[in-house]
Amino acid sequence: MKTDPKNDLPPYFNIDPDTALGTLGGPFETEGFARIAQACEAGRRDLAGRGLEEDGRRQLRLFSTWEITRYLIPVAVGHFRRVLKQNPELPQGRSETEGGAKWFTLDEVLRLRAHFAAEGSKAKNYKPWRPEGLPAKMVAVANFKGGVGKTSTCAHLAMSAALDGYKVLVIDLDSQGSMTSIFGGKVEDEWQTVFPLLARHYGQHLRTENQRRLDRGEAPIPLDDTLTEALDTQAQRLVQKTHWPNIDLIGAQLNLYWAEFQIPVWRMQARGWKLWDALTESLEADGLLDDYDVIFLDTPPALGYLTINGLAAADILLVPLGASFLEFDSTGRFFDMLHSTFSSIEEAENMAARALGREGLSFQWDAVRAVITRYDGTQQAELAALMQAYLGPVLSPHRQDYTALIGQAGEQVRGIYEADYRDFNRETYARGRETFDATYAALKQLLLGSWRRDEQMAEAAE
């Protein structure tokens, strides 16, 4: 049988120019971007709506007795049921069928956990450890390479910490607002983002600097309407409740990107403004470091001013990357830029500090770890081992696998912890969440270790 040699050619041969012209369409003008954006917004609302209840609000699913005793409260199923029977004032759950399994809200699970912590065996950790009197730990997830699973990793770690019993605040620093969408946040403009906190910090600096100017007989720098309004902002007003009872959110939207243009203007007006301290000091001043246990910062995929603020605020820095040459190379450049950026800030600040006889600036993090995401052990094991050899303990030995459960949860606009295991089966669900449970376990070890070190330092200082 003869074959047509034309059919054996690659598809880029013999393209007819007239046919190409017919499929090209008319010239594209600026207004076309608006139509595309509107279509994407309509699609986004449709997709997001699939995770919402009839009243338009997102609601966290229920948790079964099996899940609670396996993942959330370390007791046997029989003992769990006996405790509920002996304490009718505790949440009793609800059954979807007569005699069926009991299901509980996460808020009810947290109440049950508190009961077991108060009345149960002291040998078991029913509640996660957090030393008294020490501030929340801030965890930044960052990389300027897009598509490495940065937001997904940050969101799942926040959910893991919440399921573990910590009170969590998520701060979205990315103007794309993906983290905000995951947690169902509604942000109308930049005044519901971290922008007014940064503006307030600058306004407070300018107000102090203006007093010095007046004392020297110089004209003050006027505060514009933006700064005047920001001075009345409190961080608590920016915090939104989410469908998770112990996760709150400071969201983001497109206008937040304006901060990348405004911050350097402020810095030029007042060279003494320590812009890298703006987020840290604002959260501390408003008491948010006491209100929460862990604060997660989702940063933009670029080393801009918002990312610098997030990284400077962080106690722990996590850098997700894939097991590929390009992502390894890009991540290396990211660390190189971190070194250049923060060392240049230190150098400039310390030069001034030495001249004035003051203590110098030194950035410090409790821990910095890279973590491999979207891992396929059948194809990437050799490269991952090579990356481990070069990065050593900086690269977490845990690999975050990509599973069908992760993919399906993403398609349904929710995290894997929000997925109902009955949509799969118990075994598939258990395998699917193992990779994120292990990622969180590695982070929790860093959290506890850094808190313990802080506690020992505080005791030694006393």
Short mmCIF file of C-alpha atoms in Angstrom, two decimals:
data_model
loop_
_atom_site.label_atom_id
_atom_site.label_comp_id
_atom_site.label_asym_id
_atom_site.label_seq_id
_atom_site.Cartn_x
_atom_site.Cartn_y
_atom_site.Cartn_z
CA MET A 1 0.00 0.00 0.00
CA LYS A 2 1.43 3.33 -1.08
CA THR A 3 1.37 6.34 1.23
CA ASP A 4 1.15 9.94 0.17
CA PRO A 5 4.58 11.44 0.85
CA LYS A 6 2.90 14.77 1.61
CA ASN A 7 1.21 13.20 4.64
CA ASP A 8 4.59 12.20 6.07
CA LEU A 9 5.82 15.78 6.25
CA PRO A 10 5.75 17.78 9.50
CA PRO A 11 2.68 20.01 9.85
CA TYR A 12 4.65 23.21 9.32
CA PHE A 13 5.35 22.37 5.66
CA ASN A 14 3.04 23.38 2.81
CA ILE A 15 0.94 25.89 4.73
CA ASP A 16 -1.05 27.85 2.18
CA PRO A 17 -0.75 31.65 2.71
CA ASP A 18 -4.36 32.28 1.62
CA THR A 19 -5.63 29.65 4.06
CA ALA A 20 -3.48 31.19 6.78
CA LEU A 21 -4.92 34.61 6.02
CA GLY A 22 -8.45 33.24 6.26
CA THR A 23 -7.84 31.97 9.80
CA LEU A 24 -5.89 35.02 10.96
CA GLY A 25 -8.80 37.35 11.71
CA GLY A 26 -8.67 41.13 11.73
CA PRO A 27 -5.99 43.29 13.35
CA PHE A 28 -6.02 43.32 17.16
CA GLU A 29 -6.54 46.63 18.95
CA THR A 30 -6.14 47.69 22.57
CA GLU A 31 -9.86 47.36 23.28
CA GLY A 32 -9.55 43.66 22.55
CA PHE A 33 -7.69 43.13 25.80
CA ALA A 34 -10.74 44.39 27.70
CA ARG A 35 -12.99 41.86 25.94
CA ILE A 36 -10.61 39.04 26.78
CA ALA A 37 -10.39 40.20 30.40
CA GLN A 38 -14.20 40.33 30.65
CA ALA A 39 -14.48 36.82 29.23
CA CYS A 40 -11.90 35.56 31.73
CA GLU A 41 -13.73 37.28 34.58
CA ALA A 42 -17.00 35.66 33.55
CA GLY A 43 -15.28 32.29 33.39
CA ARG A 44 -13.57 32.87 36.73
CA ARG A 45 -16.92 33.61 38.37
CA ASP A 46 -18.38 30.48 36.84
CA LEU A 47 -15.51 28.29 38.05
CA ALA A 48 -15.40 29.89 41.49
CA GLY A 49 -19.17 29.52 41.77
CA ARG A 50 -18.84 25.77 41.54
CA GLY A 51 -17.28 25.81 44.99
CA LEU A 52 -19.97 28.06 46.50
CA GLU A 53 -23.23 27.37 48.26
CA GLU A 54 -26.62 28.56 47.00
CA ASP A 55 -26.32 31.84 48.91
CA GLY A 56 -23.07 32.62 47.07
CA ARG A 57 -20.87 31.94 50.07
CA ARG A 58 -18.19 29.30 50.20
CA GLN A 59 -18.64 26.68 52.88
CA LEU A 60 -16.14 24.17 54.19
CA ARG A 61 -17.21 20.55 53.93
CA LEU A 62 -17.90 18.27 56.89
CA PHE A 63 -15.42 15.80 58.37
CA SER A 64 -16.26 12.19 59.19
CA THR A 65 -15.43 10.26 62.32
CA TRP A 66 -12.91 8.27 60.27
CA GLU A 67 -11.10 11.41 59.14
CA ILE A 68 -11.16 12.99 62.58
CA THR A 69 -9.66 10.01 64.37
CA ARG A 70 -7.11 9.33 61.64
CA TYR A 71 -5.92 12.86 60.85
CA LEU A 72 -7.12 15.39 63.43
CA ILE A 73 -7.59 13.91 66.92
CA PRO A 74 -5.28 10.97 67.74
CA VAL A 75 -7.76 8.59 69.43
CA ALA A 76 -9.32 5.28 68.48
CA VAL A 77 -12.74 5.41 66.84
CA GLY A 78 -14.33 3.46 69.69
CA HIS A 79 -12.92 5.77 72.34
CA PHE A 80 -14.02 8.82 70.34
CA ARG A 81 -17.59 7.54 70.23
CA ARG A 82 -17.57 6.68 73.94
CA VAL A 83 -16.42 10.20 74.88
CA LEU A 84 -19.22 11.73 72.80
CA LYS A 85 -21.78 9.44 74.42
CA GLN A 86 -20.52 10.28 77.91
CA ASN A 87 -20.56 14.03 77.19
CA PRO A 88 -23.85 14.96 75.48
CA GLU A 89 -22.96 18.66 75.70
CA LEU A 90 -20.19 18.07 73.12
CA PRO A 91 -20.95 18.26 69.38
CA GLN A 92 -22.54 14.95 68.39
CA GLY A 93 -22.28 15.32 64.63
CA ARG A 94 -24.94 14.45 62.11
CA SER A 95 -25.67 11.42 59.95
CA GLU A 96 -26.78 11.63 56.35
CA THR A 97 -28.55 8.28 56.68
CA GLU A 98 -30.08 6.52 59.65
CA GLY A 99 -27.32 4.72 61.50
CA GLY A 100 -24.72 6.14 59.09
CA ALA A 101 -21.36 7.72 59.81
CA LYS A 102 -21.29 10.92 61.87
CA TRP A 103 -20.05 14.12 60.21
CA PHE A 104 -18.79 17.28 61.94
CA THR A 105 -17.93 20.85 60.97
CA LEU A 106 -14.32 21.92 61.49
CA ASP A 107 -15.48 24.32 64.19
CA GLU A 108 -17.00 21.34 66.02
CA VAL A 109 -13.75 19.40 65.52
CA LEU A 110 -11.82 22.25 67.14
CA ARG A 111 -14.19 22.18 70.13
CA LEU A 112 -13.77 18.40 70.43
CA ARG A 113 -9.99 18.76 70.22
CA ALA A 114 -10.08 21.30 73.06
CA HIS A 115 -12.07 18.84 75.19
CA PHE A 116 -9.61 16.00 74.58
CA ALA A 117 -6.70 18.34 75.33
CA ALA A 118 -8.29 19.28 78.67
CA GLU A 119 -9.61 15.87 79.70
CA GLY A 120 -7.64 13.31 77.71
CA SER A 121 -4.25 11.69 78.09
CA LYS A 122 -1.45 14.16 78.80
CA ALA A 123 0.90 11.95 76.81
CA LYS A 124 -0.82 12.91 73.55
CA ASN A 125 -0.50 16.19 71.67
CA TYR A 126 -4.12 17.02 71.00
CA LYS A 127 -3.21 20.67 70.37
CA PRO A 128 -0.16 21.86 68.43
CA TRP A 129 2.62 23.35 70.55
CA ARG A 130 2.99 27.12 70.74
CA PRO A 131 5.02 28.76 73.53
CA GLU A 132 3.22 31.41 75.53
CA GLY A 133 4.27 35.02 75.23
CA LEU A 134 6.02 34.70 71.87
CA PRO A 135 4.70 36.23 68.64
CA ALA A 136 3.32 34.40 65.64
CA LYS A 137 5.73 32.93 63.14
CA MET A 138 5.56 34.37 59.64
CA VAL A 139 6.16 32.05 56.70
CA ALA A 140 6.81 33.49 53.24
CA VAL A 141 6.49 31.30 50.15
CA ALA A 142 8.44 32.86 47.30
CA ASN A 143 10.15 32.32 43.96
CA PHE A 144 10.26 34.59 40.94
CA LYS A 145 9.71 31.61 38.65
CA GLY A 146 6.02 31.26 37.88
CA GLY A 147 4.27 27.90 37.75
CA VAL A 148 6.28 26.25 40.54
CA GLY A 149 3.26 25.69 42.77
CA LYS A 150 3.96 28.66 45.02
CA THR A 151 0.37 29.68 45.77
CA SER A 152 -0.87 26.09 45.90
CA THR A 153 1.85 25.16 48.39
CA CYS A 154 1.15 28.24 50.53
CA ALA A 155 -2.60 27.60 50.55
CA HIS A 156 -2.25 23.93 51.47
CA LEU A 157 0.21 24.72 54.25
CA ALA A 158 -2.25 27.25 55.66
CA MET A 159 -5.02 24.63 55.55
CA SER A 160 -2.72 22.03 57.13
CA ALA A 161 -1.87 24.37 59.99
CA ALA A 162 -5.57 25.15 60.50
CA LEU A 163 -6.49 21.45 60.59
CA ASP A 164 -3.68 20.99 63.10
CA GLY A 165 -5.38 23.53 65.36
CA TYR A 166 -3.35 26.69 64.78
CA LYS A 167 -5.04 30.04 64.22
CA VAL A 168 -3.86 31.18 60.80
CA LEU A 169 -3.72 34.46 58.89
CA VAL A 170 -3.06 34.38 55.15
CA ILE A 171 -1.76 37.57 53.52
CA ASP A 172 -1.95 37.75 49.73
CA LEU A 173 0.81 40.02 48.39
CA ASP A 174 0.28 39.00 44.76
CA SER A 175 -1.93 41.39 42.80
CA GLN A 176 -3.15 38.44 40.72
CA GLY A 177 -5.14 37.47 43.82
CA SER A 178 -5.02 33.69 43.34
CA MET A 179 -4.72 33.05 47.07
CA THR A 180 -7.64 35.39 47.67
CA SER A 181 -9.74 33.36 45.21
CA ILE A 182 -8.83 30.08 46.91
CA PHE A 183 -10.21 31.37 50.20
CA GLY A 184 -13.23 33.09 48.67
CA GLY A 185 -12.09 36.62 49.51
CA LYS A 186 -13.80 39.72 48.16
CA VAL A 187 -11.50 42.70 47.58
CA GLU A 188 -12.94 45.82 45.94
CA ASP A 189 -9.80 47.93 45.66
CA GLU A 190 -6.29 48.42 47.04
CA TRP A 191 -7.67 49.86 50.29
CA GLN A 192 -8.68 46.33 51.32
CA THR A 193 -5.16 44.97 50.73
CA VAL A 194 -1.89 45.54 52.60
CA PHE A 195 -1.39 48.79 50.63
CA PRO A 196 -2.82 51.10 53.34
CA LEU A 197 -0.55 49.44 55.94
CA LEU A 198 2.51 50.25 53.84
CA ALA A 199 1.19 53.76 53.21
CA ARG A 200 0.52 54.24 56.93
CA HIS A 201 4.05 53.16 57.81
CA TYR A 202 5.44 55.69 55.36
CA GLY A 203 3.02 58.38 56.57
CA GLN A 204 4.12 57.83 60.17
CA HIS A 205 7.77 58.10 59.13
CA LEU A 206 7.04 61.26 57.17
CA ARG A 207 5.19 62.79 60.09
CA THR A 208 8.18 62.18 62.36
CA GLU A 209 10.57 63.49 59.72
CA ASN A 210 8.45 66.61 59.24
CA GLN A 211 8.72 67.38 62.94
CA ARG A 212 12.49 67.22 62.60
CA ARG A 213 12.26 69.52 59.59
CA LEU A 214 10.20 72.01 61.53
CA ASP A 215 12.69 71.87 64.41
CA ARG A 216 15.42 72.75 61.91
CA GLY A 217 13.33 75.54 60.42
CA GLU A 218 12.74 73.68 57.15
CA ALA A 219 9.47 73.30 55.27
CA PRO A 220 7.67 69.98 55.87
CA ILE A 221 6.78 67.52 53.10
CA PRO A 222 2.98 67.66 52.78
CA LEU A 223 0.96 64.50 53.36
CA ASP A 224 -1.39 63.88 50.44
CA ASP A 225 -4.93 62.48 50.72
CA THR A 226 -3.68 58.89 50.35
CA LEU A 227 -1.31 59.14 53.29
CA THR A 228 -3.79 61.06 55.42
CA GLU A 229 -6.42 58.36 54.90
CA ALA A 230 -3.91 55.57 55.47
CA LEU A 231 -2.90 56.99 58.86
CA ASP A 232 -6.36 56.04 60.17
CA THR A 233 -6.12 52.43 58.91
CA GLN A 234 -6.01 49.50 61.31
CA ALA A 235 -4.90 46.07 60.13
CA GLN A 236 -7.92 44.43 61.74
CA ARG A 237 -10.20 46.29 59.32
CA LEU A 238 -8.47 44.60 56.40
CA VAL A 239 -8.88 41.08 57.77
CA GLN A 240 -11.65 38.96 56.24
CA LYS A 241 -13.15 35.80 57.68
CA THR A 242 -12.99 32.79 55.36
CA HIS A 243 -15.01 29.58 55.14
CA TRP A 244 -12.36 28.06 57.41
CA PRO A 245 -13.18 28.91 61.06
CA ASN A 246 -9.53 29.41 62.00
CA ILE A 247 -8.14 30.94 58.78
CA ASP A 248 -8.45 34.68 58.18
CA LEU A 249 -7.34 36.57 55.10
CA ILE A 250 -5.94 39.90 54.00
CA GLY A 251 -6.65 39.69 50.30
CA ALA A 252 -5.26 41.17 47.12
CA GLN A 253 -6.51 42.40 43.78
CA LEU A 254 -5.05 44.03 40.66
CA ASN A 255 -4.77 47.53 42.13
CA LEU A 256 -2.29 46.26 44.71
CA TYR A 257 0.31 46.32 41.94
CA TRP A 258 0.22 50.11 42.23
CA ALA A 259 2.36 49.70 45.35
CA GLU A 260 5.28 48.67 43.14
CA PHE A 261 5.22 52.15 41.58
CA GLN A 262 4.29 54.15 44.68
CA ILE A 263 6.83 52.71 47.13
CA PRO A 264 9.92 53.90 45.19
CA VAL A 265 8.38 57.40 44.93
CA TRP A 266 7.98 57.49 48.71
CA ARG A 267 11.50 56.17 49.16
CA MET A 268 12.90 58.95 46.96
CA GLN A 269 11.04 61.56 49.03
CA ALA A 270 12.35 60.19 52.32
CA ARG A 271 15.56 58.20 51.99
CA GLY A 272 15.47 57.38 55.68
CA TRP A 273 12.22 55.40 55.39
CA LYS A 274 12.90 51.73 56.11
CA LEU A 275 10.44 50.35 53.59
CA TRP A 276 11.45 46.74 54.27
CA ASP A 277 10.13 47.05 57.82
CA ALA A 278 6.74 48.41 56.78
CA LEU A 279 4.77 45.17 56.86
CA THR A 280 6.45 43.68 59.94
CA GLU A 281 6.09 46.77 62.08
CA SER A 282 2.51 47.41 60.94
CA LEU A 283 1.36 43.90 61.86
CA GLU A 284 3.22 44.09 65.16
CA ALA A 285 1.84 47.53 66.04
CA ASP A 286 -1.75 46.39 65.44
CA GLY A 287 -1.36 43.23 67.50
CA LEU A 288 -1.77 40.70 64.70
CA LEU A 289 1.37 38.86 65.76
CA ASP A 290 -0.42 38.13 69.04
CA ASP A 291 -3.80 37.36 67.47
CA TYR A 292 -2.52 34.47 65.31
CA ASP A 293 -0.19 31.50 65.60
CA VAL A 294 1.11 31.36 62.04
CA ILE A 295 0.96 34.00 59.29
CA PHE A 296 1.47 32.87 55.69
CA LEU A 297 2.66 35.37 53.07
CA ASP A 298 2.02 34.52 49.43
CA THR A 299 4.38 36.71 47.39
CA PRO A 300 4.31 37.77 43.72
CA PRO A 301 6.46 35.85 41.20
CA ALA A 302 8.94 38.75 41.07
CA LEU A 303 11.47 40.32 43.42
CA GLY A 304 9.66 43.64 43.74
CA TYR A 305 8.94 45.84 46.73
CA LEU A 306 5.99 43.73 47.91
CA THR A 307 8.11 40.58 47.82
CA ILE A 308 10.95 42.34 49.65
CA ASN A 309 8.50 43.35 52.38
CA GLY A 310 7.21 39.80 52.64
CA LEU A 311 10.68 38.28 52.77
CA ALA A 312 11.93 40.82 55.30
CA ALA A 313 8.90 40.11 57.49
CA ALA A 314 9.26 36.33 57.30
CA ASP A 315 10.78 34.14 59.98
CA ILE A 316 10.80 31.16 57.62
CA LEU A 317 11.27 31.29 53.84
CA LEU A 318 10.06 28.44 51.63
CA VAL A 319 11.07 28.36 47.97
CA PRO A 320 9.10 25.87 45.81
CA LEU A 321 10.64 24.65 42.56
CA GLY A 322 10.19 21.82 40.09
CA ALA A 323 12.77 19.12 39.43
CA SER A 324 13.87 20.52 36.07
CA PHE A 325 17.05 22.17 34.85
CA LEU A 326 15.34 25.47 34.02
CA GLU A 327 13.63 25.75 37.40
CA PHE A 328 16.82 24.78 39.24
CA ASP A 329 18.71 27.40 37.24
CA SER A 330 16.05 30.06 37.79
CA THR A 331 15.89 29.33 41.52
CA GLY A 332 19.65 29.73 41.77
CA ARG A 333 19.30 33.17 40.19
CA PHE A 334 16.51 33.95 42.64
CA PHE A 335 18.80 33.22 45.61
CA ASP A 336 21.53 35.30 43.95
CA MET A 337 19.11 38.22 43.68
CA LEU A 338 18.09 37.77 47.31
CA HIS A 339 21.74 38.03 48.30
CA SER A 340 22.31 41.13 46.16
CA THR A 341 19.14 42.84 47.35
CA PHE A 342 19.42 42.28 51.08
CA SER A 343 23.19 42.72 51.26
CA SER A 344 22.90 46.06 49.43
CA ILE A 345 20.25 47.19 51.95
CA GLU A 346 22.49 46.11 54.83
CA GLU A 347 25.52 47.84 53.33
CA ALA A 348 23.71 51.13 52.81
CA GLU A 349 22.08 51.08 56.25
CA ASN A 350 25.26 50.08 58.06
CA MET A 351 27.28 52.80 56.39
CA ALA A 352 24.87 55.35 57.84
CA ALA A 353 24.74 53.52 61.19
CA ARG A 354 28.52 53.59 61.56
CA ALA A 355 28.58 57.31 60.84
CA LEU A 356 26.02 57.90 63.60
CA GLY A 357 27.45 55.36 66.02
CA ARG A 358 24.34 53.21 65.90
CA GLU A 359 23.87 49.44 65.76
CA GLY A 360 23.95 48.06 62.23
CA LEU A 361 21.25 46.19 60.30
CA SER A 362 21.45 42.45 59.75
CA PHE A 363 18.58 40.49 58.18
CA GLN A 364 18.04 37.09 59.70
CA TRP A 365 15.68 34.17 59.09
CA ASP A 366 15.00 31.22 61.35
CA ALA A 367 15.19 28.87 58.37
CA VAL A 368 15.31 28.90 54.57
CA ARG A 369 14.24 25.79 52.68
CA ALA A 370 13.62 24.89 49.06
CA VAL A 371 11.01 22.21 48.36
CA ILE A 372 10.47 20.25 45.15
CA THR A 373 6.86 20.43 43.94
CA ARG A 374 4.91 18.60 41.22
CA TYR A 375 7.37 15.72 41.56
CA ASP A 376 7.28 12.65 39.31
CA GLY A 377 9.58 10.04 40.78
CA THR A 378 9.58 7.89 37.65
CA GLN A 379 11.15 10.65 35.54
CA GLN A 380 12.76 13.15 37.90
CA ALA A 381 14.49 11.06 40.56
CA GLU A 382 17.98 11.46 39.10
CA LEU A 383 17.73 15.23 38.69
CA ALA A 384 16.18 15.62 42.14
CA ALA A 385 19.08 13.66 43.66
CA LEU A 386 21.54 15.92 41.84
CA MET A 387 19.76 19.02 43.14
CA GLN A 388 19.88 17.55 46.65
CA ALA A 389 23.61 16.96 46.34
CA TYR A 390 24.25 20.59 45.41
CA LEU A 391 21.79 22.27 47.78
CA GLY A 392 22.27 19.93 50.73
CA PRO A 393 20.08 20.66 53.78
CA VAL A 394 18.64 23.79 52.13
CA LEU A 395 16.59 21.48 49.88
CA SER A 396 13.98 19.58 51.86
CA PRO A 397 14.44 15.84 51.34
CA HIS A 398 10.64 15.57 51.03
CA ARG A 399 9.34 15.67 47.44
CA GLN A 400 5.82 17.01 46.93
CA ASP A 401 4.28 14.52 44.51
CA TYR A 402 1.67 15.45 41.97
CA THR A 403 -1.34 13.11 42.23
CA ALA A 404 -4.74 12.76 40.60
CA LEU A 405 -6.33 14.07 43.79
CA ILE A 406 -4.32 17.30 43.56
CA GLY A 407 -5.28 17.77 39.92
CA GLN A 408 -8.96 17.15 40.51
CA ALA A 409 -9.08 19.43 43.54
CA GLY A 410 -7.48 22.20 41.47
CA GLU A 411 -10.07 21.80 38.71
CA GLN A 412 -12.82 22.23 41.31
CA VAL A 413 -11.27 25.44 42.73
CA ARG A 414 -10.45 24.07 46.14
CA GLY A 415 -7.57 22.62 48.10
CA ILE A 416 -7.13 18.90 48.56
CA TYR A 417 -8.15 19.24 52.20
CA GLU A 418 -11.45 20.64 51.00
CA ALA A 419 -12.08 17.61 48.80
CA ASP A 420 -14.55 15.02 50.10
CA TYR A 421 -12.89 11.61 50.13
CA ARG A 422 -16.19 10.06 49.01
CA ASP A 423 -15.56 11.66 45.60
CA PHE A 424 -12.64 9.20 45.30
CA ASN A 425 -12.22 6.42 47.83
CA ARG A 426 -10.44 6.31 51.14
CA GLU A 427 -7.24 4.82 49.76
CA THR A 428 -6.96 7.32 46.89
CA TYR A 429 -7.71 10.17 49.27
CA ALA A 430 -5.15 8.96 51.81
CA ARG A 431 -2.43 8.63 49.14
CA GLY A 432 -3.32 12.02 47.65
CA ARG A 433 -3.00 13.96 50.88
CA GLU A 434 0.14 12.17 52.05
CA THR A 435 2.40 14.46 50.05
CA PHE A 436 0.95 17.64 51.55
CA ASP A 437 0.84 16.12 55.04
CA ALA A 438 4.56 15.45 54.70
CA THR A 439 5.22 18.97 53.39
CA TYR A 440 3.43 20.39 56.42
CA ALA A 441 5.27 18.05 58.79
CA ALA A 442 8.57 19.43 57.49
CA LEU A 443 7.34 23.00 57.99
CA LYS A 444 5.96 22.24 61.46
CA GLN A 445 9.35 20.93 62.51
CA LEU A 446 10.85 24.28 61.47
CA LEU A 447 8.12 26.17 63.34
CA LEU A 448 8.56 24.25 66.57
CA GLY A 449 12.34 24.37 66.38
CA SER A 450 12.41 28.13 65.83
CA TRP A 451 9.85 28.76 68.59
CA ARG A 452 11.86 26.57 70.96
CA ARG A 453 15.04 28.49 70.14
CA ASP A 454 13.24 31.79 70.77
CA GLU A 455 11.92 30.42 74.06
CA GLN A 456 15.39 29.37 75.21
CA MET A 457 16.84 32.75 74.23
CA ALA A 458 14.10 34.53 76.18
CA GLU A 459 14.77 32.35 79.22
CA ALA A 460 18.50 33.01 78.99
CA ALA A 461 17.90 36.76 78.71
CA GLU A 462 15.80 36.70 81.90
#
